[in-house]
Amino acid sequence: MVKKLLFVFNPHAGKAKIKPKLADIIDEFVKSGYWVTAYTTQSTADAKRIVREHAGEYDIVVCSGGDGTLNEVVNGMVESKADIPIGYIPAGSTNDYGRSLGIPRNMLKAAKVITQGRDFQSDLGILNDKSFVYVAAFGAFTKVSYETSQQVKNVLGHSVYLLEGVKSIADIQAYPMRIEVEDEVLEDSFIFGMITNTLSVGGFKNLTGKEVILDDGLFEMTFISKPSNPLELQSILAGLMIESISSKCIHKFKASHVRLQAKQEVPWTIDGEYGGDHREVEIENLMQAFKIRIDENHMNLSADLVLLEDDDDEDEE
């Protein structure tokens, strides 16, 4: 019986680098016994729609693009209720989740992972009624990923997050908020918060902690209170980048559920894209909620996994 593969891709992601690789990628799928249907996304949320409406007709759905494209495909899969795996060929500017899974940035190698790899049951986050794959965040730095144009991301790559974040430090906004995590309650003004299931965020590898496991039903959570002086702010930045440096403003948790109540509307990002403004947010972890294809050799997806280096796995120009 012929296996059917739906290939959904964003042709503009990451300098449109999929275009010269497209024939080789599809050839890899066909040689592995798949009947391939290819679909180019036409607008925001198009990937979600096409997967929601058609995933049940296929044996696997493969997507290529940035983390936002992957988010749309996972959301579409959840809404379709189809019990099939997702394959991912990273093509964005940071590809945090693909890096966490050990998926090569070399597109043909990533296609071979899809045809030769195994299925991994990954956790999924739910923010109110929206699903997210690897990060939900608010506050300082979070607007950078969705307010920066794709053209600028393509030129600057990972450095865009650092450059734009530093530029905004002088005017950081704080949000008075009550945060309930398990049996603990925090009430303060917070400049940043992130709930993650990934080994890197914005291309930075050390932000989420050292004990990250992608299928344990637990998030890594970081909340940062407003610093009272420039010295505290320096301590916060150092504490985020170097795990051994601590700051009284940084609050870290490992939990499956969190509830946040703010005194004003707070803008959120979900997997690097704008996630709406919310005064009340409830986030829960759905343990091992979706299947994604990974390399057969990666048996333990935790922080001990060495993230693939860009220089080693980039496509040749």
Coordinates of C-alpha atoms in Angstrom, one line a residue:
M1 CA 0.0 0.0 0.0
V2 CA 1.4 3.4 -1.0
K3 CA 2.2 5.8 1.9
K4 CA 0.9 9.3 1.5
L5 CA 2.9 12.4 2.6
L6 CA 1.6 16.0 2.8
F7 CA 4.5 18.4 2.4
V8 CA 3.6 22.0 3.6
F9 CA 6.3 24.6 3.4
N10 CA 6.9 28.3 3.6
P11 CA 8.8 29.2 0.4
H12 CA 10.1 32.5 1.9
A13 CA 11.5 31.3 5.2
G14 CA 15.3 31.7 5.9
K15 CA 16.3 33.5 2.6
A16 CA 14.0 31.2 0.7
K17 CA 16.7 28.5 0.9
I18 CA 14.3 25.6 0.3
K19 CA 13.8 26.5 -3.3
P20 CA 17.1 25.1 -4.8
K21 CA 16.7 22.0 -2.5
L22 CA 13.1 21.2 -3.2
A23 CA 13.6 18.6 -5.9
D24 CA 16.1 16.7 -3.9
I25 CA 13.9 16.8 -0.8
I26 CA 10.9 15.5 -2.7
D27 CA 13.0 12.9 -4.4
E28 CA 14.1 11.6 -1.0
F29 CA 10.5 11.2 0.0
V30 CA 9.5 9.4 -3.3
K31 CA 12.5 7.0 -3.1
S32 CA 11.3 6.1 0.4
G33 CA 7.9 5.0 -0.9
Y34 CA 5.8 8.1 -0.3
W35 CA 3.2 9.6 -2.7
V36 CA 3.9 13.3 -2.1
T37 CA 1.5 16.2 -2.2
A38 CA 3.4 19.6 -1.9
Y39 CA 1.6 22.8 -0.7
T40 CA 3.2 26.3 -0.4
T41 CA 1.7 28.4 2.3
Q42 CA -0.1 31.5 1.0
S43 CA -0.6 33.5 4.2
T44 CA -0.5 33.5 8.0
A45 CA -2.4 30.5 9.4
D46 CA -2.6 28.8 6.0
A47 CA -0.4 25.9 7.2
K48 CA -2.8 25.4 10.1
R49 CA -5.8 25.4 7.9
I50 CA -4.5 22.9 5.3
V51 CA -3.3 20.5 8.0
R52 CA -6.5 20.7 9.9
E53 CA -8.6 20.0 6.8
H54 CA -6.4 17.3 5.2
A55 CA -4.1 15.6 7.8
G56 CA -6.5 12.6 8.1
E57 CA -5.9 11.8 4.4
Y58 CA -2.2 11.2 4.9
D59 CA 0.3 8.9 6.7
I60 CA 2.6 11.8 7.7
V61 CA 2.7 15.6 7.4
V62 CA 6.0 17.2 6.8
C63 CA 6.6 21.0 7.1
S64 CA 9.4 23.3 6.4
G65 CA 9.8 26.9 7.6
G66 CA 10.5 28.6 10.9
D67 CA 9.2 27.8 14.3
G68 CA 6.0 29.7 13.5
T69 CA 5.3 27.3 10.6
L70 CA 5.8 24.3 12.9
N71 CA 3.5 25.9 15.4
E72 CA 0.8 26.2 12.8
V73 CA 1.2 22.6 11.6
V74 CA 1.1 21.2 15.2
N75 CA -2.1 23.3 15.9
G76 CA -3.7 22.1 12.7
M77 CA -2.8 18.5 13.6
V78 CA -4.3 18.8 17.1
E79 CA -7.5 20.3 15.7
S80 CA -7.7 17.6 13.0
K81 CA -7.4 14.8 15.7
A82 CA -5.3 12.8 13.2
D83 CA -2.9 10.4 15.0
I84 CA 0.1 10.7 12.6
P85 CA 3.6 12.0 12.9
I86 CA 5.0 15.4 11.9
G87 CA 8.3 15.7 10.0
Y88 CA 10.2 19.0 10.3
I89 CA 12.7 20.5 7.9
P90 CA 14.0 23.7 9.6
A91 CA 14.3 26.8 7.4
G92 CA 13.9 29.8 9.7
S93 CA 16.4 32.2 11.2
T94 CA 16.7 30.5 14.7
N95 CA 14.9 27.1 14.6
D96 CA 15.0 26.7 18.4
Y97 CA 12.8 23.6 18.5
G98 CA 14.4 21.9 15.6
R99 CA 17.8 22.4 17.3
S100 CA 16.4 21.0 20.5
L101 CA 15.3 17.8 18.7
G102 CA 18.7 17.4 17.0
I103 CA 17.2 17.9 13.6
P104 CA 20.0 18.9 11.1
R105 CA 19.9 22.4 9.6
N106 CA 21.1 20.8 6.3
M107 CA 17.7 20.3 4.6
L108 CA 18.5 17.1 2.8
K109 CA 19.8 15.5 6.0
A110 CA 16.6 16.6 7.7
A111 CA 14.6 15.0 5.0
K112 CA 16.5 11.7 5.6
V113 CA 15.7 12.0 9.3
I114 CA 12.0 12.0 8.2
T115 CA 12.4 8.9 6.0
Q116 CA 14.7 7.0 8.3
G117 CA 14.1 8.2 11.8
R118 CA 11.7 7.3 14.6
D119 CA 8.7 9.1 16.2
F120 CA 9.1 11.0 19.4
Q121 CA 6.1 11.9 21.6
S122 CA 6.7 15.5 22.5
D123 CA 4.9 17.6 25.2
L124 CA 2.6 20.4 24.0
G125 CA 1.7 23.6 25.8
I126 CA -1.7 25.2 26.0
L127 CA -2.1 28.9 26.7
N128 CA -5.8 29.6 27.3
D129 CA -7.1 28.0 24.1
K130 CA -3.9 28.3 22.0
S131 CA -1.4 25.5 21.6
F132 CA 2.4 26.2 21.6
V133 CA 5.2 23.9 20.8
Y134 CA 8.2 25.2 22.8
V135 CA 7.8 28.7 24.3
A136 CA 5.2 31.2 25.5
A137 CA 6.6 34.5 26.8
F138 CA 5.9 38.1 27.7
G139 CA 7.8 41.2 28.4
A140 CA 11.3 42.4 27.5
F141 CA 12.9 41.0 24.3
T142 CA 9.7 39.0 23.3
K143 CA 8.5 41.6 20.8
V144 CA 11.7 41.3 18.8
S145 CA 10.9 38.0 17.1
Y146 CA 7.5 39.1 15.7
E147 CA 8.2 42.8 15.2
T148 CA 11.4 42.3 13.2
S149 CA 10.9 41.8 9.5
Q150 CA 11.8 38.5 7.8
Q151 CA 14.3 40.4 5.6
V152 CA 16.1 41.7 8.7
K153 CA 16.1 38.3 10.4
N154 CA 17.6 36.8 7.2
V155 CA 20.5 39.3 7.2
L156 CA 21.3 39.4 10.9
G157 CA 20.3 35.9 12.0
H158 CA 20.7 35.1 15.7
S159 CA 22.3 38.5 16.5
V160 CA 19.0 40.3 15.8
Y161 CA 17.6 39.1 19.1
L162 CA 20.6 40.3 21.1
L163 CA 20.9 43.7 19.2
E164 CA 17.2 44.5 19.4
G165 CA 17.0 43.4 23.0
V166 CA 19.9 45.5 24.2
K167 CA 18.4 48.5 22.3
S168 CA 15.1 48.2 24.3
I169 CA 16.6 47.9 27.8
A170 CA 16.4 51.6 28.6
D171 CA 12.7 51.5 28.2
I172 CA 11.6 48.2 29.8
Q173 CA 8.0 48.0 30.8
A174 CA 7.0 46.2 34.1
Y175 CA 3.7 44.4 34.6
P176 CA 2.1 44.1 38.1
M177 CA 1.1 40.5 38.2
R178 CA 0.1 37.6 40.5
I179 CA 1.7 34.3 39.4
E180 CA 0.6 30.9 40.9
V181 CA 2.9 28.0 40.3
E182 CA 1.9 24.8 42.1
D183 CA 1.8 25.8 45.8
E184 CA 3.8 29.0 45.3
V185 CA 2.5 32.5 44.7
L186 CA 4.5 35.5 43.4
E187 CA 3.1 39.0 43.5
D188 CA 5.4 41.7 42.0
S189 CA 6.0 43.8 38.9
F190 CA 7.6 41.6 36.3
I191 CA 9.6 42.6 33.2
F192 CA 9.8 39.2 31.6
G193 CA 8.4 35.7 31.8
M194 CA 8.8 32.5 29.7
I195 CA 7.3 29.1 29.9
T196 CA 9.4 26.7 27.8
N197 CA 9.9 23.2 26.6
T198 CA 13.1 23.6 24.6
L199 CA 16.9 23.7 25.0
S200 CA 17.3 27.1 23.4
V201 CA 15.3 30.3 23.0
G202 CA 16.1 33.0 20.3
G203 CA 19.2 31.0 19.4
F204 CA 20.6 31.1 22.9
K205 CA 21.3 27.8 24.5
N206 CA 21.6 28.6 28.2
L207 CA 18.4 30.3 29.0
T208 CA 16.1 27.4 29.9
G209 CA 18.3 25.5 32.3
K210 CA 20.3 22.2 32.4
E211 CA 17.6 19.7 33.3
V212 CA 15.3 20.0 30.3
I213 CA 13.4 16.9 29.1
L214 CA 11.0 17.4 26.2
D215 CA 8.6 14.6 27.1
D216 CA 8.4 14.7 30.9
G217 CA 5.1 16.7 31.2
L218 CA 6.9 19.6 32.8
F219 CA 7.8 23.2 31.7
E220 CA 10.9 25.2 32.6
M221 CA 9.6 28.6 33.8
T222 CA 11.5 31.8 34.3
F223 CA 10.0 35.1 35.7
I224 CA 12.0 38.3 36.2
S225 CA 11.0 41.0 38.7
K226 CA 11.7 44.6 37.9
P227 CA 15.2 45.6 38.9
S228 CA 15.6 48.6 41.2
N229 CA 18.9 49.8 39.8
P230 CA 21.3 49.3 36.8
L231 CA 23.5 46.9 38.9
E232 CA 20.5 44.6 39.4
L233 CA 19.8 44.7 35.7
Q234 CA 23.3 43.7 34.9
S235 CA 23.0 40.8 37.4
I236 CA 19.8 39.7 35.7
L237 CA 21.4 39.6 32.3
A238 CA 24.4 37.7 33.6
G239 CA 22.2 35.3 35.5
L240 CA 20.2 34.5 32.3
M241 CA 23.3 33.8 30.2
I242 CA 25.4 32.0 32.9
E243 CA 23.6 29.5 35.0
S244 CA 26.0 29.7 38.0
I245 CA 25.2 33.5 38.5
S246 CA 22.1 34.1 40.6
S247 CA 19.9 37.1 41.0
K248 CA 17.1 37.7 43.5
C249 CA 15.1 39.1 40.6
I250 CA 15.1 35.8 38.7
H251 CA 12.5 33.2 39.7
K252 CA 12.7 29.7 38.2
F253 CA 10.3 26.8 38.4
K254 CA 9.8 23.3 36.9
A255 CA 6.0 22.6 36.8
S256 CA 3.2 21.4 34.5
H257 CA 0.8 24.3 35.2
V258 CA 0.9 28.1 35.9
R259 CA -1.8 30.8 36.3
L260 CA -1.0 34.5 35.7
Q261 CA -3.3 37.5 36.6
A262 CA -2.1 40.9 35.5
K263 CA -3.6 44.4 36.2
Q264 CA -3.5 45.3 32.5
E265 CA -3.4 43.7 29.1
V266 CA 0.0 41.9 28.5
P267 CA 1.2 41.1 25.0
W268 CA 2.4 37.5 24.7
T269 CA 4.5 35.7 22.1
I270 CA 3.9 32.0 21.2
D271 CA 6.7 30.1 19.4
G272 CA 8.2 33.4 18.3
E273 CA 4.9 34.9 16.9
Y274 CA 2.4 37.4 18.3
G275 CA 0.1 35.5 20.7
G276 CA -2.4 38.2 21.7
D277 CA -2.9 40.5 24.7
H278 CA -4.2 38.9 27.9
R279 CA -4.9 40.0 31.5
E280 CA -5.4 36.4 32.7
V281 CA -3.5 33.4 31.4
E282 CA -3.6 29.8 32.3
I283 CA -0.9 27.5 30.9
E284 CA -0.8 23.7 31.1
N285 CA 1.4 21.0 29.8
L286 CA -0.1 18.2 27.7
M287 CA 2.4 15.4 28.2
Q288 CA 3.5 13.6 25.0
A289 CA 0.6 15.1 23.0
F290 CA 2.0 14.9 19.5
K291 CA 4.4 12.9 17.4
I292 CA 7.4 14.4 15.6
R293 CA 10.0 12.5 13.6
I294 CA 13.6 12.6 14.9
D295 CA 16.9 10.9 14.2
E296 CA 17.0 7.2 15.3
N297 CA 20.3 7.8 17.1
H298 CA 18.9 10.4 19.5
M299 CA 17.5 8.2 22.2
N300 CA 17.4 10.8 25.1
L301 CA 16.1 14.3 24.3
S302 CA 17.3 16.2 27.4
A303 CA 19.8 19.0 28.1
D304 CA 22.6 16.5 27.8
L305 CA 21.9 16.3 24.1
V306 CA 24.5 18.4 22.2
L307 CA 22.8 21.0 20.1
L308 CA 23.8 20.9 16.5
E309 CA 26.3 23.7 15.6
D310 CA 25.2 25.9 12.7
D311 CA 28.7 25.8 11.1
D312 CA 28.6 22.0 10.9
D313 CA 25.1 21.5 9.5
E314 CA 24.3 24.5 7.4
D315 CA 23.5 23.9 3.8
E316 CA 26.3 24.7 1.4
E317 CA 25.8 27.8 -0.7

